[in-house]
mmCIF file of C-alpha atoms in Angstrom:
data_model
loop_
_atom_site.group_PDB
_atom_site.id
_atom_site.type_symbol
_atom_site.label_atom_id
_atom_site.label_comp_id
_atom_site.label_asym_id
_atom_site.label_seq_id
_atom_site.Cartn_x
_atom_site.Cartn_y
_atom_site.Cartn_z
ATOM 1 C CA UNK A 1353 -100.449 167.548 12.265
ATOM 2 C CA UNK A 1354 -99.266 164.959 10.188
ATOM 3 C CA UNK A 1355 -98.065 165.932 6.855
ATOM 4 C CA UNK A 1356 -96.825 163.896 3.497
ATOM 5 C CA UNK A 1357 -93.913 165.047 1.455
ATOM 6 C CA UNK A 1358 -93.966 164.580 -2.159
ATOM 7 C CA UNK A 1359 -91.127 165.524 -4.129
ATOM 8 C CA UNK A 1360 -90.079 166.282 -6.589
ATOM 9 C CA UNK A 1361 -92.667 169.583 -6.743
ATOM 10 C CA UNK A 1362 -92.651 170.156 -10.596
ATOM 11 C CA UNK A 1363 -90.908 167.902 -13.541
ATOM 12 C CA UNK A 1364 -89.967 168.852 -16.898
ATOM 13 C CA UNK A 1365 -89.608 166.097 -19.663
ATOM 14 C CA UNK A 1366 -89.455 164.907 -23.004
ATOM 15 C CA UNK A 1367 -92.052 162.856 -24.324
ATOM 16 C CA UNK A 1368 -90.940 159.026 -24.279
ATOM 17 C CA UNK A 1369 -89.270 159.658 -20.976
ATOM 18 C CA UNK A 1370 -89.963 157.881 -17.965
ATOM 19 C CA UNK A 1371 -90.764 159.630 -15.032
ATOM 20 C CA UNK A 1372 -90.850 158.915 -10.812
ATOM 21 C CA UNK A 1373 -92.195 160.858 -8.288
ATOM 22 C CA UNK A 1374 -92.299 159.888 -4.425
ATOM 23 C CA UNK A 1375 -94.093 160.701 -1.154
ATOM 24 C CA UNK A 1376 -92.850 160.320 2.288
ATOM 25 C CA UNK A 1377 -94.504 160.260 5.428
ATOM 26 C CA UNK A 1378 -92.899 161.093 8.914
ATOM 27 C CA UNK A 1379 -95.547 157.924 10.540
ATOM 28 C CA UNK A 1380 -97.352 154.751 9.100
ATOM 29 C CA UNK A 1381 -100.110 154.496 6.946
ATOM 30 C CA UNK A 1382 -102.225 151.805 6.081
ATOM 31 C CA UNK A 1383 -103.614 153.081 2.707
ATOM 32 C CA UNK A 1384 -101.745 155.196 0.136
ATOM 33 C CA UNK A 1385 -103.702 156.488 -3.094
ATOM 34 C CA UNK A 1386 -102.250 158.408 -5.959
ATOM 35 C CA UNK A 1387 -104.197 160.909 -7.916
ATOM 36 C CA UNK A 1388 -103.814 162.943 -10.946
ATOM 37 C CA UNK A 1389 -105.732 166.376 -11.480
ATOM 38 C CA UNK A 1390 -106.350 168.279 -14.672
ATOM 39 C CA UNK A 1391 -106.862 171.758 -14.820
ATOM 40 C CA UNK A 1392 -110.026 172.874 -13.741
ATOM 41 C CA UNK A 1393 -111.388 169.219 -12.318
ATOM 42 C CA UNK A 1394 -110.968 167.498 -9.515
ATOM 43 C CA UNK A 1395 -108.403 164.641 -8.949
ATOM 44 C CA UNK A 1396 -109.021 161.446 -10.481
ATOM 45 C CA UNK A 1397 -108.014 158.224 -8.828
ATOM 46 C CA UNK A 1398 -105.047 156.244 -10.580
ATOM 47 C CA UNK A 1399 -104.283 153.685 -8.002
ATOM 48 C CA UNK A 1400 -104.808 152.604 -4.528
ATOM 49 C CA UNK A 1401 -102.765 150.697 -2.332
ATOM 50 C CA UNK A 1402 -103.368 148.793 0.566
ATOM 51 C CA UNK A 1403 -100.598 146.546 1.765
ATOM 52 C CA UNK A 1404 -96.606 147.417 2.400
ATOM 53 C CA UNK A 1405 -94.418 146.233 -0.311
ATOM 54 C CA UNK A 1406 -97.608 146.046 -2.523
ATOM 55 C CA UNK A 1407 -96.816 147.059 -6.365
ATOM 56 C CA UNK A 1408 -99.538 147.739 -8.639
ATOM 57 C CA UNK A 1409 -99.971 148.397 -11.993
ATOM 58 C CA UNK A 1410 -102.445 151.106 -13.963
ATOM 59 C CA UNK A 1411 -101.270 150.759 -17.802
ATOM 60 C CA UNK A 1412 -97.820 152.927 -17.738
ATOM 61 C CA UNK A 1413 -98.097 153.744 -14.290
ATOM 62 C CA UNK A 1414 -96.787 151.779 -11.736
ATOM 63 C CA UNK A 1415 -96.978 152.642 -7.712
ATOM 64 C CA UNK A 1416 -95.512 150.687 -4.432
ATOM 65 C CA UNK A 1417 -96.283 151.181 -1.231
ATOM 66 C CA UNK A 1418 -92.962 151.108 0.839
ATOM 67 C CA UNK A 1419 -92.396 148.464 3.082
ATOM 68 C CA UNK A 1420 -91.810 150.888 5.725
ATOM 69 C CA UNK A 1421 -95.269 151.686 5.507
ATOM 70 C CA UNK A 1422 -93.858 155.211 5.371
ATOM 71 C CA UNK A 1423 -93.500 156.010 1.757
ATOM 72 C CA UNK A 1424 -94.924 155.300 -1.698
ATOM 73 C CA UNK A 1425 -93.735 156.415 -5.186
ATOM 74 C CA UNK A 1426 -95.259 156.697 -8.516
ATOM 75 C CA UNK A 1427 -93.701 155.517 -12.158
ATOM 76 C CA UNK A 1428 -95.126 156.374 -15.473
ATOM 77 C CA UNK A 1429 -93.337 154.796 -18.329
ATOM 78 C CA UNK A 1430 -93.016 156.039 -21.609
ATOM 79 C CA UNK A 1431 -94.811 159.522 -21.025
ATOM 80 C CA UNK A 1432 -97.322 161.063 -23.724
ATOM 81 C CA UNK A 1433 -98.210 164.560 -23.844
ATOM 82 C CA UNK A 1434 -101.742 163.796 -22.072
ATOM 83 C CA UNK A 1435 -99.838 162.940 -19.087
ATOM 84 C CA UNK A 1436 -99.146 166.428 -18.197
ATOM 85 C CA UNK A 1437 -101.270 167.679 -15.105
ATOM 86 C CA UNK A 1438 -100.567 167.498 -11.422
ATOM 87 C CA UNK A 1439 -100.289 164.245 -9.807
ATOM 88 C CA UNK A 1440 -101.218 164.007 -5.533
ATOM 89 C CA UNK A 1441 -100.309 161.280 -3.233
ATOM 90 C CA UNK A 1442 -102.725 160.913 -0.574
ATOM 91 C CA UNK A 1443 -102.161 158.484 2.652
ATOM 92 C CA UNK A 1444 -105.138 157.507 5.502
ATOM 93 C CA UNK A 1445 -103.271 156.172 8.710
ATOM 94 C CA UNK A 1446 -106.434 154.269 10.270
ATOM 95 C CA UNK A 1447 -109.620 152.991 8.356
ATOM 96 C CA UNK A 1448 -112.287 155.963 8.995
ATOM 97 C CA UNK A 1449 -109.996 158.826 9.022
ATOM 98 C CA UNK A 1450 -109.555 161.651 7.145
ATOM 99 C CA UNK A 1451 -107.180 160.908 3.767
ATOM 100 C CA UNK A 1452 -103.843 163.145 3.976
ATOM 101 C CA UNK A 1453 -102.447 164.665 0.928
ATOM 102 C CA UNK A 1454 -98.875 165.516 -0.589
ATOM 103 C CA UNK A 1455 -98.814 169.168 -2.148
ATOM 104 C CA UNK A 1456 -98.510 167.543 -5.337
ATOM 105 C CA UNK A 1457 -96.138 166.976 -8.670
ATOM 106 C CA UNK A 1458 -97.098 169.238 -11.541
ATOM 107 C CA UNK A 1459 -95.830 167.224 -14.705
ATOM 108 C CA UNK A 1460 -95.043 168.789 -18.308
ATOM 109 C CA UNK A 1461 -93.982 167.033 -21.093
ATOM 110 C CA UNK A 1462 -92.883 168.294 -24.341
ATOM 111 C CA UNK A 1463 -93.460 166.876 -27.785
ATOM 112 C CA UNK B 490 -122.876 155.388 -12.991
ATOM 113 C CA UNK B 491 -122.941 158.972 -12.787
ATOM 114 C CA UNK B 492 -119.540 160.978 -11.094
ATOM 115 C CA UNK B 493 -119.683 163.108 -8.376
ATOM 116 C CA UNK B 494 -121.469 166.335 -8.963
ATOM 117 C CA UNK B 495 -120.993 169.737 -7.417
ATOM 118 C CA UNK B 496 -122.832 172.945 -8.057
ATOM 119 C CA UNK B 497 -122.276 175.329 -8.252
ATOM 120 C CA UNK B 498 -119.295 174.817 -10.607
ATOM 121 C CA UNK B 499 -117.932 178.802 -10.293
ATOM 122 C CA UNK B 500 -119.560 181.629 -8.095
ATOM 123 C CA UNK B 501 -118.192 185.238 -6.920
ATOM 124 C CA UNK B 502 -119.262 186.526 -3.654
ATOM 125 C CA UNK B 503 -118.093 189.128 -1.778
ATOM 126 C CA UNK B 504 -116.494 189.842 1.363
ATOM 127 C CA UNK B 505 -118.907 189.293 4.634
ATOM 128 C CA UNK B 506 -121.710 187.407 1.920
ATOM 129 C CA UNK B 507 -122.557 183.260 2.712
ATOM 130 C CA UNK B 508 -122.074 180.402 0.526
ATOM 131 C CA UNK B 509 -123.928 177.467 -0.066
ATOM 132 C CA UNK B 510 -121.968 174.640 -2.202
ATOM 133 C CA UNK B 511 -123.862 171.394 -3.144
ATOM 134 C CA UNK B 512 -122.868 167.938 -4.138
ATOM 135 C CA UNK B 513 -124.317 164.820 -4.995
ATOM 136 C CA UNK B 514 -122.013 161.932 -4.578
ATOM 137 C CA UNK B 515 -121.867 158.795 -6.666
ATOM 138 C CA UNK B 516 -125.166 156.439 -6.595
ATOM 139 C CA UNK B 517 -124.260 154.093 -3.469
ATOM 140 C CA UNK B 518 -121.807 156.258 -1.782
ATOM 141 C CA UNK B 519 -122.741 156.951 1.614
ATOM 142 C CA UNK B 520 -119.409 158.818 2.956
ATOM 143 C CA UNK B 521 -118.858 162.668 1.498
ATOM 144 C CA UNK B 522 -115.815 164.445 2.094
ATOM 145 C CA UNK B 523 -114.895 168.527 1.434
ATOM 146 C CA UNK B 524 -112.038 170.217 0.783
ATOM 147 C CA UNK B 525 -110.626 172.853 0.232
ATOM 148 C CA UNK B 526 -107.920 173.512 -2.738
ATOM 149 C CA UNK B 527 -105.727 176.377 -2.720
ATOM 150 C CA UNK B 528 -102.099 176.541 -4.443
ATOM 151 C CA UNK B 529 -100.337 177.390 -1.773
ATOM 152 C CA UNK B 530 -101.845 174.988 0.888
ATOM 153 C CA UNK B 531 -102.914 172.767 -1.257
ATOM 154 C CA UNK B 532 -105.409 170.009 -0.594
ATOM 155 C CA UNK B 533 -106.921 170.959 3.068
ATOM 156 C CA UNK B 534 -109.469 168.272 4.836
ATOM 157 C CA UNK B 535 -112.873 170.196 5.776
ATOM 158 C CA UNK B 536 -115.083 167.935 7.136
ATOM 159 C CA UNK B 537 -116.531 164.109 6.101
ATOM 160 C CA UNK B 538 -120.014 163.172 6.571
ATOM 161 C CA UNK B 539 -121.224 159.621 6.812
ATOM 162 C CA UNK B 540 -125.069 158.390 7.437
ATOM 163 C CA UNK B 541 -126.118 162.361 7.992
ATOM 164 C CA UNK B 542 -123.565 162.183 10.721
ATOM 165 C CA UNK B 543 -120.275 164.194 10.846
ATOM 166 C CA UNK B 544 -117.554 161.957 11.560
ATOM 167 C CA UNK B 545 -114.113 163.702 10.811
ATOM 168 C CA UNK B 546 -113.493 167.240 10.786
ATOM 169 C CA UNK B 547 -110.475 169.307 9.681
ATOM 170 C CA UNK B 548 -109.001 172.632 11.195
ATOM 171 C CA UNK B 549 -111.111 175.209 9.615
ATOM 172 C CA UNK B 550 -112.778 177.601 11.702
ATOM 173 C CA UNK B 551 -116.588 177.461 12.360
ATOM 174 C CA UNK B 552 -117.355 179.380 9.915
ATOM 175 C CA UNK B 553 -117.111 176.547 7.626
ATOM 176 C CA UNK B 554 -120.277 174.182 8.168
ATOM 177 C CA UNK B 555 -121.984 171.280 6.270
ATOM 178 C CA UNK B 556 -124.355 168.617 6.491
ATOM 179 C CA UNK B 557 -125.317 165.452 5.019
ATOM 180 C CA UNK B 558 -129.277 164.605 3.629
ATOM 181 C CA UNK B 559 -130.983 160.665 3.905
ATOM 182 C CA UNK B 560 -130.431 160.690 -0.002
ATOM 183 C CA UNK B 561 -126.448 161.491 0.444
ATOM 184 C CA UNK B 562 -126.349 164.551 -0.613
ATOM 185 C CA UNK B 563 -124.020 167.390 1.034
ATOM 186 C CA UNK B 564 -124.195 170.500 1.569
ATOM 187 C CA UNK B 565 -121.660 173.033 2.806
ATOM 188 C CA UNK B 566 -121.450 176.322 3.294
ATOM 189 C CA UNK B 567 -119.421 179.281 4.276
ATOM 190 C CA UNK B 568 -120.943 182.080 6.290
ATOM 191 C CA UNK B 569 -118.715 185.733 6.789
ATOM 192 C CA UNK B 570 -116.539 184.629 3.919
ATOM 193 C CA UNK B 571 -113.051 186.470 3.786
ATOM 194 C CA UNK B 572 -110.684 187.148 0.852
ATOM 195 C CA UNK B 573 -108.969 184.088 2.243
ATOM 196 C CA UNK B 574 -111.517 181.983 0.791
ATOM 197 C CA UNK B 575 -111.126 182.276 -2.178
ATOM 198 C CA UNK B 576 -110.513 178.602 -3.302
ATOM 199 C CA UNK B 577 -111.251 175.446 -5.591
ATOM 200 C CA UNK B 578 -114.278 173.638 -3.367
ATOM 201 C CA UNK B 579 -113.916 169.574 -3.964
ATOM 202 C CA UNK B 580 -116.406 167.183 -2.781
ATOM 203 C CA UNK B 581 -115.484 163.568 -2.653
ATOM 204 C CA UNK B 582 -117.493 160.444 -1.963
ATOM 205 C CA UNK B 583 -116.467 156.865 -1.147
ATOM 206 C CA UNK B 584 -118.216 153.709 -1.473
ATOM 207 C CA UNK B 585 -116.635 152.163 2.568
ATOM 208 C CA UNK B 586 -117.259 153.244 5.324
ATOM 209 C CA UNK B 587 -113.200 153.291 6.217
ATOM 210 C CA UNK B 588 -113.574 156.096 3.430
ATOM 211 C CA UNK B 589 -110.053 154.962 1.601
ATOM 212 C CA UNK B 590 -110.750 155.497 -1.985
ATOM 213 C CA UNK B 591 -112.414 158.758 -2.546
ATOM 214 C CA UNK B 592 -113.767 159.894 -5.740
ATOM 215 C CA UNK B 593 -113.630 163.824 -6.972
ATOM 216 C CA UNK B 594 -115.781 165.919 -8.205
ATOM 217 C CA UNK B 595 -115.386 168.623 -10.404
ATOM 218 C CA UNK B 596 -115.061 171.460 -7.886
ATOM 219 C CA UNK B 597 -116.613 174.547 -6.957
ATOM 220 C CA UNK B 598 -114.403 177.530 -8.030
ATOM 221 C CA UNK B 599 -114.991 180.458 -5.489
ATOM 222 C CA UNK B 600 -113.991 184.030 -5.612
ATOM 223 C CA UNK B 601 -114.335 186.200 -2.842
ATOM 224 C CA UNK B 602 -113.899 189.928 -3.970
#
């Protein structure tokens, strides 16, 4: 089946530090979400994207979705210590379908 | 608006027992998705239930079941459960039907001993 790889799978960092993390997908997908999860809750939405070369904005974080319609990454700038958690991309190749996810980013960042 | 809401939010079972795992999705939301968490497979697709009617289904064996109520509501559930299952149990609901942008609930720890 169709599968999404996210790299990189775990970051270190200082606080202050930027930080990018990137998913690539072997076919095309119309929709690419990003989601962060804290331990012991479910994922929380960040952003959504819905057109190639779209780049949107949620406070530090900033996501694109490629224009090959096969990739998206994720920027946060400036991280804080509340950023820490582990962060999912998530693609859907046709309206309907089931939403495909990365294996995630797990984020720490030192004060 | 209220979040999505799962209960149970932890339960231990044991090996050859059922499960029943609830969630009520946000006020509005008519599409409910399962999965299951693990962390070494991740985030796996169950099944996703829209108008009482399944509509996409993952690879799980049948052991893994669920349905949908008028008011929204799911319900899944696990018959013969394994050690295998042992997992993090998310239910997510979306306000489209084209069921893009999912929102999580908190999760349904199970332990299978």
């Amino acid at each position: 089946g169709q599968q999404l790889n996210q790299s990189p799978q775990s970051m270190f960092i200082q606080e202050g530090e930027d930080v990018s993390m990137n998913c690539t997908s072997s076919s095309i997908f119309n929709t690419w979400l990003w989601y962060k999860q804290d331990p012991g809750e479910g994922p929380v939405l960040l952003i959504a994207l819905y057109k190639a070369g779209e780049l949107t904005s949620n406070g530090r974080l900033t996501a694109q979705f490629g224009i090959t319609r096969k990739d998206s990454f994720l920027n946060i700038s400036a991280s804080i210590p509340s950023d820490v958690g582990i962060y999912f991309c998530a693609g859907q190749n046709q309206a309907g379908t089931a939403l495909i996810f990365g294996k995630g980013t797990t984020l720490s960042v030192s004060s | 608006k209220a979040g999505v809401t799962q209960t149970p939010r932890y339960l231990i079972k044991t090996r050859g027992q059922q499960v029943t795992l609830s969630c009520s999705p946000i006020s509005g939301h008519r599409s409910v998705s399962w999965y299951q968490q693990t962390p070494g497979q991740g985030l796996q697709f169950l099944f996703e239930y829209f108008s009482e009617t399944q509509r996409n289904k993952g690879n799980f064996p049948g052991r893994f079941s669920g349905r949908q109520f008028s008011n929204s509501r799911s319900e899944m559930n696990v018959s013969t459960l394994e050690l295998g299952d042992s997992a993090l149990y998310l239910c997510a609901s979306s306000p489209l039907a084209s069921q893009e942008t999912q929102y999580f609930g908190p999760g349904t720890r199970l332990l299978v001993l």
